[in-house]
Amino acid sequence: MSTPEAHLPRREHEMRQHGSVAPDLGAAMFAPQVLREYALLADGERGALVGSQGECAWMCAPHWDSPAVFAALIGGPGGYAVTPTARFVWGGYYEDGTLIWHSRWVTDDGIVECREALAFPGDPHRAVLLRRVLAVEGDARVRIALDVRTGFGRYQMSDVKCDDGVWSARSGPLRLRWAGAPGAERTDAGTLEQTITVPAGSSHDLVLEVSEQKLPGLASAEMLWGETEHAWSAVVPDIGAPAAPADARHAYAVLRGLTSASGGMVAAATMSLPERAEQGRNYDYRYVWIRDQCYTGQAIAASGPHPLLDDAVRFVADRLLEDGPDLRPAYTASGGRVPSEEALTLPGYPGGAVKTGNWVNGQFQLDAFGESLLLLSAAGRQERLETRHWRAIGQAAQGIERRWTEPDAGVWELHDGHWAHSRLICAAGLRGAAGIAPRRGSRRGGDRAAAGIAPRRGSRRGGDRAAV
């Protein structure tokens, strides 16, 4: 059940030459690659990266900001690989308008694909990773290896057992279930491994579930694939872009994959990837930045009143209604507070150290109020605002009124100062809100009054606001 020496990752090859015990699945077996060689799978509640050797090198579960269960990307243990046993060259593609990815390997013996996706839409408490091995040309012989290590590698799989061909286990606080590898054996390192042969023209399904709650009844792979295909078809619209319409649809699919049921869109699926090698600029971006959410919403609004616009408006309005003038620059995908930054003792992606949490939780960024108003104004021009959204507009305006004289961290989060950009974007936001406010006596005039954005007659400050 060994992989041919000709294609062993270098670290594993060296360890076998020296007679070492089987290495942990993860960083010891799969060296990090340039980021363009990883495919993103996402279901709205978490994301995974799949590399050229079929290795799932990154996934946090059950939530975007949970500790990683596969952390090879940043030098940690744990992983999930489906790799041809023969020599190969690699490529791949996404199905149109989806984050359903096909890893494709041309081997000495034929062509192998692995169709992969996170079941969509995602369950907030349970990640379901679907993998279907396809023998496109000739028989497909692949090595399958699984080692779930939650807590960034802290917890190995425990209580591992197989009943009726389905594996179950735990990893720290998480429950696991794995179907499709009934003949797997556990190595000395704790990895479940099996080599299978898929006859030419046929396929073989693998379903991995990772949950923080009791697992439901086992669903068939066919049903899970069908639901995922249907859901992607329903949520990604025909953008109608005059140029590169397929690229526009794919961009929309990526943004939808990063957007939680709360409406919050995380800035990235990963953490601690260096902006510039050895410069200390590597951060945890698995959170929702108000500014980024507003930029995305405004871009979507330029194309039409698509569902992602409503998601952005809902998330931003909720934060304004909850926090008002104390609006934070960033939140967790569920709307909670971003944890403080901490260093982890992992090797990291080459050129960067490992950090979790983000120091943005201690900042004030004035421009977030202005960007929020520009987003809500764009939604207003698409007739997508309700009464509560007008109240959120009022909260943003009051936040500017109360805090515009305070120093803030600015758009680049450099240091606190009286940044011109922050104040100009607030002025633009107020002007945008004024532009969509209905006239007195109109059917929606009461919404504007409820929002409190109408200037007070006769007051100097009110006149200034009207001028803006």
PDB file of C-alpha atoms in Angstrom, residues 176-438:
ATOM      1  CA  LEU A 176     -16.075  12.700  12.844  1.00  0.00           C
ATOM      2  CA  ARG A 177     -17.650  10.311  10.362  1.00  0.00           C
ATOM      3  CA  TRP A 178     -16.022   9.006   7.190  1.00  0.00           C
ATOM      4  CA  ALA A 179     -17.689   6.863   4.547  1.00  0.00           C
ATOM      5  CA  GLY A 180     -16.117   5.324   1.463  1.00  0.00           C
ATOM      6  CA  ALA A 181     -12.955   3.716   2.853  1.00  0.00           C
ATOM      7  CA  PRO A 182     -14.123   0.576   4.663  1.00  0.00           C
ATOM      8  CA  GLY A 183     -10.783  -1.157   4.166  1.00  0.00           C
ATOM      9  CA  ALA A 184      -8.653   1.619   5.654  1.00  0.00           C
ATOM     10  CA  GLU A 185      -6.015   0.723   8.222  1.00  0.00           C
ATOM     11  CA  ARG A 186      -4.544   2.922  10.928  1.00  0.00           C
ATOM     12  CA  THR A 187      -0.809   3.609  10.745  1.00  0.00           C
ATOM     13  CA  ASP A 188       1.583   4.087  13.663  1.00  0.00           C
ATOM     14  CA  ALA A 189       1.173   7.860  13.189  1.00  0.00           C
ATOM     15  CA  GLY A 190      -2.605   7.581  13.590  1.00  0.00           C
ATOM     16  CA  THR A 191      -3.520   8.128   9.936  1.00  0.00           C
ATOM     17  CA  LEU A 192      -6.277   6.084   8.263  1.00  0.00           C
ATOM     18  CA  GLU A 193      -4.994   4.874   4.896  1.00  0.00           C
ATOM     19  CA  GLN A 194      -6.273   2.769   2.032  1.00  0.00           C
ATOM     20  CA  THR A 195      -5.309   2.253  -1.603  1.00  0.00           C
ATOM     21  CA  ILE A 196      -8.225   1.616  -3.957  1.00  0.00           C
ATOM     22  CA  THR A 197      -8.630   0.847  -7.644  1.00  0.00           C
ATOM     23  CA  VAL A 198     -11.570   2.422  -9.482  1.00  0.00           C
ATOM     24  CA  PRO A 199     -12.398   0.598 -12.742  1.00  0.00           C
ATOM     25  CA  ALA A 200     -12.245   2.625 -15.945  1.00  0.00           C
ATOM     26  CA  GLY A 201     -15.354   4.696 -16.540  1.00  0.00           C
ATOM     27  CA  SER A 202     -16.664   4.388 -12.970  1.00  0.00           C
ATOM     28  CA  SER A 203     -16.401   6.434  -9.783  1.00  0.00           C
ATOM     29  CA  HIS A 204     -15.931   6.063  -6.032  1.00  0.00           C
ATOM     30  CA  ASP A 205     -17.375   8.389  -3.365  1.00  0.00           C
ATOM     31  CA  LEU A 206     -15.841   9.550  -0.090  1.00  0.00           C
ATOM     32  CA  VAL A 207     -17.826  11.605   2.442  1.00  0.00           C
ATOM     33  CA  LEU A 208     -16.175  13.188   5.488  1.00  0.00           C
ATOM     34  CA  GLU A 209     -18.265  14.917   8.178  1.00  0.00           C
ATOM     35  CA  VAL A 210     -16.793  17.060  10.972  1.00  0.00           C
ATOM     36  CA  SER A 211     -19.304  18.355  13.519  1.00  0.00           C
ATOM     37  CA  GLU A 212     -19.516  20.111  16.865  1.00  0.00           C
ATOM     38  CA  GLN A 213     -22.903  18.462  17.475  1.00  0.00           C
ATOM     39  CA  LYS A 214     -24.322  14.959  17.338  1.00  0.00           C
ATOM     40  CA  LEU A 215     -24.213  13.752  13.762  1.00  0.00           C
ATOM     41  CA  PRO A 216     -27.505  13.204  11.918  1.00  0.00           C
ATOM     42  CA  GLY A 217     -28.370  10.043  10.021  1.00  0.00           C
ATOM     43  CA  LEU A 218     -25.932   9.125   7.271  1.00  0.00           C
ATOM     44  CA  ALA A 219     -26.963  10.633   3.922  1.00  0.00           C
ATOM     45  CA  SER A 220     -25.961   9.106   0.590  1.00  0.00           C
ATOM     46  CA  ALA A 221     -23.231  10.754  -1.439  1.00  0.00           C
ATOM     47  CA  GLU A 222     -25.606  10.913  -4.397  1.00  0.00           C
ATOM     48  CA  MET A 223     -28.124  12.946  -2.406  1.00  0.00           C
ATOM     49  CA  LEU A 224     -25.460  15.303  -1.019  1.00  0.00           C
ATOM     50  CA  TRP A 225     -24.028  15.925  -4.484  1.00  0.00           C
ATOM     51  CA  GLY A 226     -27.499  16.547  -5.903  1.00  0.00           C
ATOM     52  CA  GLU A 227     -28.348  19.086  -3.189  1.00  0.00           C
ATOM     53  CA  THR A 228     -25.022  20.844  -3.674  1.00  0.00           C
ATOM     54  CA  GLU A 229     -25.413  21.086  -7.457  1.00  0.00           C
ATOM     55  CA  HIS A 230     -28.965  22.396  -7.134  1.00  0.00           C
ATOM     56  CA  ALA A 231     -28.022  24.959  -4.475  1.00  0.00           C
ATOM     57  CA  TRP A 232     -25.157  26.408  -6.519  1.00  0.00           C
ATOM     58  CA  SER A 233     -27.416  26.618  -9.568  1.00  0.00           C
ATOM     59  CA  ALA A 234     -29.983  28.546  -7.536  1.00  0.00           C
ATOM     60  CA  VAL A 235     -27.704  31.126  -5.889  1.00  0.00           C
ATOM     61  CA  VAL A 236     -25.339  32.207  -8.678  1.00  0.00           C
ATOM     62  CA  PRO A 237     -27.210  34.477 -11.096  1.00  0.00           C
ATOM     63  CA  ASP A 238     -26.506  35.322 -14.702  1.00  0.00           C
ATOM     64  CA  ILE A 239     -24.442  38.446 -14.053  1.00  0.00           C
ATOM     65  CA  GLY A 240     -24.922  39.732 -17.597  1.00  0.00           C
ATOM     66  CA  ALA A 241     -21.377  41.062 -17.753  1.00  0.00           C
ATOM     67  CA  PRO A 242     -20.526  42.441 -21.216  1.00  0.00           C
ATOM     68  CA  ALA A 243     -17.038  40.958 -20.972  1.00  0.00           C
ATOM     69  CA  ALA A 244     -15.891  37.674 -19.433  1.00  0.00           C
ATOM     70  CA  PRO A 245     -19.321  36.536 -18.170  1.00  0.00           C
ATOM     71  CA  ALA A 246     -17.948  33.166 -16.999  1.00  0.00           C
ATOM     72  CA  ASP A 247     -15.293  34.927 -14.920  1.00  0.00           C
ATOM     73  CA  ALA A 248     -17.950  37.216 -13.440  1.00  0.00           C
ATOM     74  CA  ARG A 249     -20.043  34.204 -12.437  1.00  0.00           C
ATOM     75  CA  HIS A 250     -17.035  32.521 -10.882  1.00  0.00           C
ATOM     76  CA  ALA A 251     -16.182  35.663  -8.925  1.00  0.00           C
ATOM     77  CA  TYR A 252     -19.759  35.752  -7.636  1.00  0.00           C
ATOM     78  CA  ALA A 253     -19.515  32.082  -6.650  1.00  0.00           C
ATOM     79  CA  VAL A 254     -16.309  32.750  -4.689  1.00  0.00           C
ATOM     80  CA  LEU A 255     -17.924  35.668  -2.849  1.00  0.00           C
ATOM     81  CA  ARG A 256     -20.989  33.546  -2.103  1.00  0.00           C
ATOM     82  CA  GLY A 257     -18.763  30.761  -0.820  1.00  0.00           C
ATOM     83  CA  LEU A 258     -17.177  33.226   1.616  1.00  0.00           C
ATOM     84  CA  THR A 259     -20.561  34.517   2.844  1.00  0.00           C
ATOM     85  CA  SER A 260     -22.123  33.008   5.961  1.00  0.00           C
ATOM     86  CA  ALA A 261     -25.830  32.560   6.658  1.00  0.00           C
ATOM     87  CA  SER A 262     -25.513  35.742   8.762  1.00  0.00           C
ATOM     88  CA  GLY A 263     -24.729  37.691   5.586  1.00  0.00           C
ATOM     89  CA  GLY A 264     -21.148  38.302   6.730  1.00  0.00           C
ATOM     90  CA  MET A 265     -18.442  37.755   4.107  1.00  0.00           C
ATOM     91  CA  VAL A 266     -15.036  36.813   5.520  1.00  0.00           C
ATOM     92  CA  ALA A 267     -12.010  38.573   4.085  1.00  0.00           C
ATOM     93  CA  ALA A 268     -10.167  35.261   3.555  1.00  0.00           C
ATOM     94  CA  ALA A 269     -10.524  31.557   4.207  1.00  0.00           C
ATOM     95  CA  THR A 270      -6.994  31.344   5.591  1.00  0.00           C
ATOM     96  CA  MET A 271      -4.658  33.000   8.094  1.00  0.00           C
ATOM     97  CA  SER A 272      -0.997  33.938   8.545  1.00  0.00           C
ATOM     98  CA  LEU A 273      -0.058  34.069   4.855  1.00  0.00           C
ATOM     99  CA  PRO A 274       2.707  36.689   4.523  1.00  0.00           C
ATOM    100  CA  GLU A 275       2.015  39.793   2.480  1.00  0.00           C
ATOM    101  CA  ARG A 276       5.787  40.109   2.059  1.00  0.00           C
ATOM    102  CA  ALA A 277       8.314  37.487   3.164  1.00  0.00           C
ATOM    103  CA  GLU A 278       9.892  37.970   6.597  1.00  0.00           C
ATOM    104  CA  GLN A 279       8.340  41.420   7.075  1.00  0.00           C
ATOM    105  CA  GLY A 280       5.941  40.495   9.883  1.00  0.00           C
ATOM    106  CA  ARG A 281       2.917  41.409   7.773  1.00  0.00           C
ATOM    107  CA  ASN A 282       0.930  38.212   8.133  1.00  0.00           C
ATOM    108  CA  TYR A 283      -2.449  38.323   9.815  1.00  0.00           C
ATOM    109  CA  ASP A 284      -5.612  36.377  10.489  1.00  0.00           C
ATOM    110  CA  TYR A 285      -8.254  37.494   7.988  1.00  0.00           C
ATOM    111  CA  ARG A 286     -10.962  34.904   8.728  1.00  0.00           C
ATOM    112  CA  TYR A 287     -13.294  37.708   9.836  1.00  0.00           C
ATOM    113  CA  VAL A 288     -15.717  40.190   8.294  1.00  0.00           C
ATOM    114  CA  TRP A 289     -14.374  43.702   7.735  1.00  0.00           C
ATOM    115  CA  ILE A 290     -17.182  46.248   7.492  1.00  0.00           C
ATOM    116  CA  ARG A 291     -15.284  48.172   4.811  1.00  0.00           C
ATOM    117  CA  ASP A 292     -14.715  45.076   2.662  1.00  0.00           C
ATOM    118  CA  GLN A 293     -18.324  43.994   3.057  1.00  0.00           C
ATOM    119  CA  CYS A 294     -19.465  47.418   1.880  1.00  0.00           C
ATOM    120  CA  TYR A 295     -17.112  47.413  -1.118  1.00  0.00           C
ATOM    121  CA  THR A 296     -18.452  44.038  -2.189  1.00  0.00           C
ATOM    122  CA  GLY A 297     -22.069  45.091  -1.737  1.00  0.00           C
ATOM    123  CA  GLN A 298     -21.546  48.220  -3.812  1.00  0.00           C
ATOM    124  CA  ALA A 299     -19.872  46.198  -6.583  1.00  0.00           C
ATOM    125  CA  ILE A 300     -22.776  43.739  -6.625  1.00  0.00           C
ATOM    126  CA  ALA A 301     -25.297  46.617  -6.696  1.00  0.00           C
ATOM    127  CA  ALA A 302     -23.628  47.954  -9.846  1.00  0.00           C
ATOM    128  CA  SER A 303     -24.729  44.745 -11.591  1.00  0.00           C
ATOM    129  CA  GLY A 304     -28.192  44.472 -10.073  1.00  0.00           C
ATOM    130  CA  PRO A 305     -30.159  43.617  -6.918  1.00  0.00           C
ATOM    131  CA  HIS A 306     -28.552  40.199  -6.502  1.00  0.00           C
ATOM    132  CA  PRO A 307     -28.839  38.227  -3.225  1.00  0.00           C
ATOM    133  CA  LEU A 308     -25.282  39.046  -2.123  1.00  0.00           C
ATOM    134  CA  LEU A 309     -26.314  42.719  -1.955  1.00  0.00           C
ATOM    135  CA  ASP A 310     -29.084  41.841   0.486  1.00  0.00           C
ATOM    136  CA  ASP A 311     -26.614  39.758   2.522  1.00  0.00           C
ATOM    137  CA  ALA A 312     -24.186  42.666   2.806  1.00  0.00           C
ATOM    138  CA  VAL A 313     -26.950  45.113   3.759  1.00  0.00           C
ATOM    139  CA  ARG A 314     -28.324  42.724   6.372  1.00  0.00           C
ATOM    140  CA  PHE A 315     -24.971  42.116   8.059  1.00  0.00           C
ATOM    141  CA  VAL A 316     -23.899  45.770   8.101  1.00  0.00           C
ATOM    142  CA  ALA A 317     -27.323  47.009   9.218  1.00  0.00           C
ATOM    143  CA  ASP A 318     -27.376  44.463  12.055  1.00  0.00           C
ATOM    144  CA  ARG A 319     -24.001  45.673  13.302  1.00  0.00           C
ATOM    145  CA  LEU A 320     -25.066  49.335  13.135  1.00  0.00           C
ATOM    146  CA  LEU A 321     -28.311  48.630  14.986  1.00  0.00           C
ATOM    147  CA  GLU A 322     -26.475  46.667  17.673  1.00  0.00           C
ATOM    148  CA  ASP A 323     -23.409  48.878  18.135  1.00  0.00           C
ATOM    149  CA  GLY A 324     -24.379  52.288  16.737  1.00  0.00           C
ATOM    150  CA  PRO A 325     -21.541  54.807  17.217  1.00  0.00           C
ATOM    151  CA  ASP A 326     -19.396  52.006  18.677  1.00  0.00           C
ATOM    152  CA  LEU A 327     -19.316  50.164  15.330  1.00  0.00           C
ATOM    153  CA  ARG A 328     -16.185  48.006  15.123  1.00  0.00           C
ATOM    154  CA  PRO A 329     -13.993  47.684  12.035  1.00  0.00           C
ATOM    155  CA  ALA A 330     -14.402  43.880  11.919  1.00  0.00           C
ATOM    156  CA  TYR A 331     -16.521  41.071  13.366  1.00  0.00           C
ATOM    157  CA  THR A 332     -16.644  37.306  13.324  1.00  0.00           C
ATOM    158  CA  ALA A 333     -18.935  35.842  10.665  1.00  0.00           C
ATOM    159  CA  SER A 334     -21.605  35.390  13.328  1.00  0.00           C
ATOM    160  CA  GLY A 335     -21.389  39.061  14.322  1.00  0.00           C
ATOM    161  CA  GLY A 336     -19.259  38.521  17.429  1.00  0.00           C
ATOM    162  CA  ARG A 337     -16.103  40.218  18.626  1.00  0.00           C
ATOM    163  CA  VAL A 338     -12.835  39.390  16.870  1.00  0.00           C
ATOM    164  CA  PRO A 339     -10.455  37.685  19.350  1.00  0.00           C
ATOM    165  CA  SER A 340      -7.159  39.322  20.242  1.00  0.00           C
ATOM    166  CA  GLU A 341      -4.074  38.384  18.266  1.00  0.00           C
ATOM    167  CA  GLU A 342      -1.967  35.478  19.530  1.00  0.00           C
ATOM    168  CA  ALA A 343       1.081  33.668  18.181  1.00  0.00           C
ATOM    169  CA  LEU A 344       0.984  29.895  17.626  1.00  0.00           C
ATOM    170  CA  THR A 345       3.980  27.598  17.803  1.00  0.00           C
ATOM    171  CA  LEU A 346       3.813  26.246  14.257  1.00  0.00           C
ATOM    172  CA  PRO A 347       6.429  26.696  11.509  1.00  0.00           C
ATOM    173  CA  GLY A 348       4.097  28.843   9.389  1.00  0.00           C
ATOM    174  CA  TYR A 349       3.861  29.332   5.639  1.00  0.00           C
ATOM    175  CA  PRO A 350       7.395  30.079   4.357  1.00  0.00           C
ATOM    176  CA  GLY A 351       8.200  33.712   5.056  1.00  0.00           C
ATOM    177  CA  GLY A 352       5.601  34.205   7.774  1.00  0.00           C
ATOM    178  CA  ALA A 353       4.801  33.422  11.389  1.00  0.00           C
ATOM    179  CA  VAL A 354       1.522  31.975  12.642  1.00  0.00           C
ATOM    180  CA  LYS A 355      -0.963  34.385  14.188  1.00  0.00           C
ATOM    181  CA  THR A 356      -4.587  33.866  15.164  1.00  0.00           C
ATOM    182  CA  GLY A 357      -6.998  36.643  16.084  1.00  0.00           C
ATOM    183  CA  ASN A 358      -6.513  40.232  14.946  1.00  0.00           C
ATOM    184  CA  TRP A 359      -5.529  43.441  16.681  1.00  0.00           C
ATOM    185  CA  VAL A 360      -8.143  45.328  14.643  1.00  0.00           C
ATOM    186  CA  ASN A 361     -10.484  44.601  17.573  1.00  0.00           C
ATOM    187  CA  GLY A 362      -8.863  47.497  19.436  1.00  0.00           C
ATOM    188  CA  GLN A 363      -9.169  50.049  16.635  1.00  0.00           C
ATOM    189  CA  PHE A 364     -11.636  52.758  15.652  1.00  0.00           C
ATOM    190  CA  GLN A 365     -12.056  53.290  11.908  1.00  0.00           C
ATOM    191  CA  LEU A 366     -14.280  56.272  11.168  1.00  0.00           C
ATOM    192  CA  ASP A 367     -14.606  55.509   7.466  1.00  0.00           C
ATOM    193  CA  ALA A 368     -16.685  52.394   8.275  1.00  0.00           C
ATOM    194  CA  PHE A 369     -19.661  54.705   8.892  1.00  0.00           C
ATOM    195  CA  GLY A 370     -19.229  56.367   5.507  1.00  0.00           C
ATOM    196  CA  GLU A 371     -18.780  53.067   3.677  1.00  0.00           C
ATOM    197  CA  SER A 372     -21.902  51.724   5.409  1.00  0.00           C
ATOM    198  CA  LEU A 373     -23.901  54.710   4.176  1.00  0.00           C
ATOM    199  CA  LEU A 374     -22.599  54.237   0.630  1.00  0.00           C
ATOM    200  CA  LEU A 375     -23.634  50.564   0.728  1.00  0.00           C
ATOM    201  CA  LEU A 376     -27.098  51.369   2.067  1.00  0.00           C
ATOM    202  CA  SER A 377     -27.454  54.153  -0.514  1.00  0.00           C
ATOM    203  CA  ALA A 378     -26.583  51.731  -3.319  1.00  0.00           C
ATOM    204  CA  ALA A 379     -29.200  49.304  -1.975  1.00  0.00           C
ATOM    205  CA  GLY A 380     -31.703  52.149  -1.773  1.00  0.00           C
ATOM    206  CA  ARG A 381     -31.227  52.933  -5.441  1.00  0.00           C
ATOM    207  CA  GLN A 382     -32.090  49.281  -6.102  1.00  0.00           C
ATOM    208  CA  GLU A 383     -35.228  49.579  -3.910  1.00  0.00           C
ATOM    209  CA  ARG A 384     -33.843  47.054  -1.396  1.00  0.00           C
ATOM    210  CA  LEU A 385     -34.255  49.014   1.865  1.00  0.00           C
ATOM    211  CA  GLU A 386     -36.737  48.278   4.640  1.00  0.00           C
ATOM    212  CA  THR A 387     -37.637  50.296   7.746  1.00  0.00           C
ATOM    213  CA  ARG A 388     -34.873  48.736   9.849  1.00  0.00           C
ATOM    214  CA  HIS A 389     -32.315  49.674   7.207  1.00  0.00           C
ATOM    215  CA  TRP A 390     -33.380  53.309   7.468  1.00  0.00           C
ATOM    216  CA  ARG A 391     -32.810  53.061  11.207  1.00  0.00           C
ATOM    217  CA  ALA A 392     -29.319  51.741  10.464  1.00  0.00           C
ATOM    218  CA  ILE A 393     -28.721  54.767   8.221  1.00  0.00           C
ATOM    219  CA  GLY A 394     -29.681  56.928  11.174  1.00  0.00           C
ATOM    220  CA  GLN A 395     -27.228  55.092  13.416  1.00  0.00           C
ATOM    221  CA  ALA A 396     -24.394  55.590  10.916  1.00  0.00           C
ATOM    222  CA  ALA A 397     -25.177  59.299  10.595  1.00  0.00           C
ATOM    223  CA  GLN A 398     -25.251  59.666  14.371  1.00  0.00           C
ATOM    224  CA  GLY A 399     -21.945  57.816  14.613  1.00  0.00           C
ATOM    225  CA  ILE A 400     -20.345  60.337  12.245  1.00  0.00           C
ATOM    226  CA  GLU A 401     -21.895  63.267  14.117  1.00  0.00           C
ATOM    227  CA  ARG A 402     -20.585  62.018  17.445  1.00  0.00           C
ATOM    228  CA  ARG A 403     -17.127  60.801  16.448  1.00  0.00           C
ATOM    229  CA  TRP A 404     -15.883  62.664  13.372  1.00  0.00           C
ATOM    230  CA  THR A 405     -13.464  64.788  15.442  1.00  0.00           C
ATOM    231  CA  GLU A 406     -11.759  61.712  16.967  1.00  0.00           C
ATOM    232  CA  PRO A 407      -8.497  60.317  15.577  1.00  0.00           C
ATOM    233  CA  ASP A 408      -8.948  56.944  13.857  1.00  0.00           C
ATOM    234  CA  ALA A 409      -6.791  54.184  12.385  1.00  0.00           C
ATOM    235  CA  GLY A 410      -7.627  55.036   8.773  1.00  0.00           C
ATOM    236  CA  VAL A 411      -8.165  52.807   5.772  1.00  0.00           C
ATOM    237  CA  TRP A 412      -4.692  51.243   5.988  1.00  0.00           C
ATOM    238  CA  GLU A 413      -4.777  50.839   9.789  1.00  0.00           C
ATOM    239  CA  LEU A 414      -1.414  52.601  10.168  1.00  0.00           C
ATOM    240  CA  HIS A 415      -1.762  54.684  13.305  1.00  0.00           C
ATOM    241  CA  ASP A 416      -4.387  56.914  14.839  1.00  0.00           C
ATOM    242  CA  GLY A 417      -4.695  60.320  13.195  1.00  0.00           C
ATOM    243  CA  HIS A 418      -7.156  62.707  11.600  1.00  0.00           C
ATOM    244  CA  TRP A 419      -7.134  60.971   8.236  1.00  0.00           C
ATOM    245  CA  ALA A 420      -8.589  62.946   5.323  1.00  0.00           C
ATOM    246  CA  HIS A 421      -9.869  59.794   3.628  1.00  0.00           C
ATOM    247  CA  SER A 422     -11.967  58.816   6.639  1.00  0.00           C
ATOM    248  CA  ARG A 423     -13.718  62.170   6.744  1.00  0.00           C
ATOM    249  CA  LEU A 424     -14.168  62.442   2.983  1.00  0.00           C
ATOM    250  CA  ILE A 425     -15.760  58.995   2.769  1.00  0.00           C
ATOM    251  CA  CYS A 426     -18.135  59.974   5.572  1.00  0.00           C
ATOM    252  CA  ALA A 427     -19.092  63.094   3.628  1.00  0.00           C
ATOM    253  CA  ALA A 428     -19.684  60.939   0.545  1.00  0.00           C
ATOM    254  CA  GLY A 429     -21.786  58.531   2.592  1.00  0.00           C
ATOM    255  CA  LEU A 430     -23.949  61.294   4.046  1.00  0.00           C
ATOM    256  CA  ARG A 431     -24.442  62.755   0.578  1.00  0.00           C
ATOM    257  CA  GLY A 432     -25.409  59.329  -0.752  1.00  0.00           C
ATOM    258  CA  ALA A 433     -27.944  58.844   2.034  1.00  0.00           C
ATOM    259  CA  ALA A 434     -29.411  62.281   1.415  1.00  0.00           C
ATOM    260  CA  GLY A 435     -29.750  61.403  -2.265  1.00  0.00           C
ATOM    261  CA  ILE A 436     -32.035  58.440  -1.599  1.00  0.00           C
ATOM    262  CA  ALA A 437     -34.044  59.984   1.249  1.00  0.00           C
ATOM    263  CA  PRO A 438     -37.713  60.295   0.163  1.00  0.00           C
TER     264      PRO A 438
END
